[in-house]
């Protein structure tokens, strides 16, 4: 039994995106003739779905493949294998992963992306007006005065003064630049937004502004979010469901509450225990995870996590566990998911 | 407010009189550090005063532009031109055995002088955020640690190598005898940060300044490094000044906390009262605006409105006033509040607690 | 789908501060920083003066550059005095009468200066005809003397030609060849570098190997070989043709450096978020290259170009010095320096070295400019 399980009941009306067996491998080349000697398996067979209007969090530590997953879904990187099915309201289910550049062009407006780094995500040579107008120009949606009016509207929606549209990105603070990036993503009125660590590079007091903005925009524009992040506090706040990745594979997918307070995978348990809580009266010792995160170019046999797992048994090094539904809407890839009783986040007193 | 509010002058450099600390290893008094650039004068520090308690962890919290890193650099006399310390002093209370402390005024020492260089590394050590750029990629881990040992401890190479390995072992580095000969790019981020800590500890400093040491690390690695620092601090009795923007890390690590905003200390308190009874509006707003794991319920985040002003701007009155919920017209936008010292080791800079006005530096 | 409402979602707008410098584009910011650099000012103004002077060359020089004065072979610089024939010091410049005679003992020409006979200098005199900038006909010169006395501010060469006139004329070649060459470098280098960096794969491999091949040739011998292979000056192959071919040869080696640097930049931009955003919006490759990447690389290109002009000037000087570049009747500073090869000659007639000084000054000025540009470029960019 492989890790590919037919996940979503696609006849369900409210599934917007269905990812099946997504793989993205990067070749490793050595030698004079650049021979391919191996692969970095950044994304190694990932299945999940996102419902229309919900926010799915994608978490994991560095090298787990979450950013690559986001970009591969959008076909900014070409998938090595797998299907990415998007439900277009008129045309029904389409597999983006197998489309060519030309075929993709009209579809792209349905899904957009917000980036992490407010400084690299905006072209320093373009004015704000040009940056936000660019998607509209490329897709020939508006021109001339109408274009300017549209840009002004979008800027207002994200909380920026339209008068600033003739300025260049370097005039703005990190939080404002993120807003510009959000405005750019919104310009095409997408249905799906990939948020790739949108607040990680911002000051703590600005993070709340941008998170609130994202939540309000979601309501106002019926947006669906894939929220990629490493800060578990932020993820708990904004996400409806969360998926945990480890070295290119999904280890657990569940609703936020279930994942945080009733995790079923040892890695999730370790993650939750490691988050530093903003409460001096709750100082727990973390769970010691021996070793280092496995390398995606040379992962361990069987379950990738077994060398560091304190519940590991012989079968874990031999057989890779499949991602299976152990409770309603709670998916885990662990041989002992049903037997283990793991510790979730301890609810603290109200501060 | 209690009757024993001791309201003293602050921010004027030489005569700062805060209630004497029972035992601090380092005092920063009325420090002003300015950067003179093409775009204007950036007033990075505007009269910063705090003390690092001996054998405890002092957390310095603030957002970008608050000056937390600059204060560390000022202590170490590492502020490079066009920046310089304009006013104020930093005093190190060196303990020689059981007798009274030997006070060294660091700001009086020449920046490049022998005395200061001796203190750096041997008495005060610093670790940084990005272990990859703080470790020299051309030298092995062992070579870099040995460099510090050879500089300060006057032993031969063989002995220095042994001490380096011991240092690595003490920070929980797996296979220290192997790692000592490896290069930074050959080991992981968490291991590099451990190497940095080993390097910093190799000469047994009495004070460790850690500038965002875990910000670039994964959460599981971060938890381990924080645990390590706590253990080390308890085992060898080292004082730590821990700079970060992450309130969760502060809650887990610090004994006392200093909150900075735009180059000034706005609140200082032991960690429990800071989280459970914050005084300064900025602290309160900060605590309300962060998502906190484990609340059980989803609360709406309350952001602090506006943005942190750039350091070249001059704001009349309290620098936080444009963003403050407790803003009082005619008071907060006229003068900068002075520091109010409360008992139980707390201090706050806000007109809600006194009329004290800052004396201009 | 909800419509965009009139109300801003956030009232956070009020406390926002946006820096005023944000209205300025990168180019303006670069220019402002550039202007503040003192050396850049010296270099820039110096070069402007040089270019004006060489453009006005034939007008400023008293003699036609080709005119061979048999009576003044290796003649020294004309001395100017401000003391009139009546012995009073005034504002009017005079020159002395100079006669040439052959010294029978040392078998050399000697120039006797008759300090009694003084001829006043006139301004705007008629003299040899010329064509300014190639098409404006005239024969008025800035400075001249009555009668048929000729003025040689920098002396004369082995054939009795006015060194100053040749200097100005040679400058027209030496100072422009760099500009034309650089234009070719930019075009070729940018194109190759971008294709290499953006598309990668086979195109990248091929182009890079070609670049490496070209770069591994020793430059001067390569230039020399190519120059020697050029046909001689004839009816079908004029000096102008030769001039342009020389610029092509010079840029042939030069473009490789720029292409490599641009390749690196393009490869970096390809991964950057703002390019990904354009891709996500459906932009084509051409659009990404020209609208998104090139403007960011432009400052880099300009700096590299400015810094390669000195190399071109020196290259042409070297080629012409070796007799492989500009050939007579055209003149360049390099070809003038061929006369200054022998030490005894130079010791006797040091004014033959002036083209070398001119080259040094021009190269220095361009270096100042290039350095300042490099420091000023891209204060906020990637």
Short mmCIF file of C-alpha atoms in Angstrom, two decimals, chain A residues 60-62 173 176 202-209 211-212 215-216 230 232-234 236-240 256-257 260-261 267 270-293 308 345-351, chain B residues 62-65 174 188-191 194 215 217-224 226-228 230-231 245-255 271-272 275-276 282 286-287 289-308 323:
data_model
loop_
_atom_site.label_atom_id
_atom_site.label_comp_id
_atom_site.label_asym_id
_atom_site.label_seq_id
_atom_site.Cartn_x
_atom_site.Cartn_y
_atom_site.Cartn_z
CA UNK A 60 6.84 21.95 8.84
CA UNK A 61 10.43 22.82 9.46
CA UNK A 62 13.01 23.99 6.97
CA UNK A 173 7.74 49.73 5.42
CA UNK A 176 3.01 48.18 3.76
CA UNK A 202 7.24 41.30 9.62
CA UNK A 203 7.47 42.93 12.99
CA UNK A 204 5.33 41.33 15.64
CA UNK A 205 2.97 44.28 15.95
CA UNK A 206 2.47 44.43 12.19
CA UNK A 207 1.81 40.72 11.85
CA UNK A 208 -1.54 41.16 13.51
CA UNK A 209 -2.50 43.90 11.05
CA UNK A 211 -3.35 38.63 9.52
CA UNK A 212 -6.52 40.54 10.23
CA UNK A 215 -9.04 37.24 7.28
CA UNK A 216 -11.22 40.15 6.24
CA UNK A 230 6.42 27.70 10.34
CA UNK A 232 2.52 27.43 14.89
CA UNK A 233 0.88 30.17 16.91
CA UNK A 234 0.00 32.08 13.78
CA UNK A 236 -3.49 28.02 14.99
CA UNK A 237 -5.02 31.44 14.81
CA UNK A 238 -5.86 31.66 11.15
CA UNK A 239 -6.28 28.11 9.86
CA UNK A 240 -9.30 25.83 9.79
CA UNK A 256 -6.69 22.83 13.80
CA UNK A 257 -8.18 21.88 17.09
CA UNK A 260 -3.01 20.91 18.22
CA UNK A 261 -4.79 19.29 21.13
CA UNK A 267 6.51 14.49 14.99
CA UNK A 270 7.31 17.11 19.23
CA UNK A 271 6.48 20.23 17.24
CA UNK A 272 3.71 21.26 19.56
CA UNK A 273 5.87 20.70 22.60
CA UNK A 274 8.65 22.81 21.12
CA UNK A 275 6.69 25.99 20.49
CA UNK A 276 7.77 28.58 23.05
CA UNK A 277 4.61 29.70 24.80
CA UNK A 278 4.18 33.32 25.68
CA UNK A 279 3.41 32.39 29.27
CA UNK A 280 6.13 32.39 31.92
CA UNK A 281 4.04 30.15 34.12
CA UNK A 282 4.17 27.37 31.56
CA UNK A 283 7.76 26.42 31.14
CA UNK A 284 7.86 22.85 29.94
CA UNK A 285 10.85 20.90 28.85
CA UNK A 286 10.72 20.15 25.17
CA UNK A 287 10.69 16.64 23.82
CA UNK A 288 14.22 15.85 22.85
CA UNK A 289 14.41 14.90 19.23
CA UNK A 290 17.72 13.21 18.66
CA UNK A 291 19.61 13.65 15.43
CA UNK A 292 18.89 16.14 12.73
CA UNK A 293 16.17 16.58 10.16
CA UNK A 308 14.28 10.34 15.67
CA UNK A 345 -0.67 21.65 23.47
CA UNK A 346 -1.57 22.23 27.08
CA UNK A 347 -4.19 24.92 27.40
CA UNK A 348 -2.89 27.64 29.65
CA UNK A 349 -4.70 29.97 31.98
CA UNK A 350 -6.12 33.08 30.44
CA UNK A 351 -3.57 35.81 30.62
CA UNK B 62 11.54 45.09 20.82
CA UNK B 63 10.73 45.33 17.17
CA UNK B 64 12.90 46.49 14.35
CA UNK B 65 14.31 49.94 14.91
CA UNK B 174 27.00 15.22 18.63
CA UNK B 188 23.40 21.78 10.11
CA UNK B 189 21.98 25.11 11.29
CA UNK B 190 21.31 23.85 14.79
CA UNK B 191 24.79 22.46 15.08
CA UNK B 194 25.77 25.17 19.08
CA UNK B 215 15.31 33.40 15.23
CA UNK B 217 16.26 28.17 13.59
CA UNK B 218 13.46 25.67 13.27
CA UNK B 219 11.18 25.42 16.25
CA UNK B 220 12.43 22.02 17.43
CA UNK B 221 16.03 23.13 17.15
CA UNK B 222 15.14 26.39 18.83
CA UNK B 223 13.64 24.54 21.77
CA UNK B 224 16.82 22.56 22.17
CA UNK B 226 16.95 27.47 24.53
CA UNK B 227 17.03 24.46 26.80
CA UNK B 228 20.77 24.28 26.38
CA UNK B 230 19.09 27.58 30.33
CA UNK B 231 21.04 24.54 31.48
CA UNK B 245 11.48 40.02 19.24
CA UNK B 246 9.72 36.77 20.16
CA UNK B 247 7.67 37.10 23.31
CA UNK B 248 7.24 33.36 23.55
CA UNK B 249 10.98 32.86 23.78
CA UNK B 250 11.19 35.58 26.41
CA UNK B 251 8.50 33.96 28.49
CA UNK B 252 10.37 30.67 28.41
CA UNK B 253 13.85 31.97 29.00
CA UNK B 254 14.05 35.30 30.76
CA UNK B 255 14.11 36.15 34.45
CA UNK B 271 9.06 38.17 33.60
CA UNK B 272 5.94 37.10 35.44
CA UNK B 275 3.11 39.07 31.19
CA UNK B 276 0.47 39.07 33.87
CA UNK B 282 3.09 49.35 24.24
CA UNK B 286 2.07 43.90 22.06
CA UNK B 287 0.68 41.15 24.23
CA UNK B 289 -1.55 41.56 19.20
CA UNK B 290 0.33 38.29 19.13
CA UNK B 291 -1.36 34.97 18.44
CA UNK B 292 -0.71 32.73 21.40
CA UNK B 293 -0.68 29.03 21.09
CA UNK B 294 -2.74 27.02 23.52
CA UNK B 295 -5.49 29.44 24.24
CA UNK B 296 -8.11 26.92 23.31
CA UNK B 297 -10.28 29.62 21.85
CA UNK B 298 -9.72 31.70 18.77
CA UNK B 299 -9.46 35.31 19.77
CA UNK B 300 -9.38 38.23 17.42
CA UNK B 301 -5.95 39.76 17.27
CA UNK B 302 -5.76 43.40 18.15
CA UNK B 303 -3.05 44.99 16.07
CA UNK B 304 -1.18 48.08 17.06
CA UNK B 305 -2.20 50.67 14.55
CA UNK B 306 0.29 52.56 12.46
CA UNK B 307 3.90 51.65 11.77
CA UNK B 308 7.15 51.96 13.64
CA UNK B 323 0.00 54.49 18.13
#
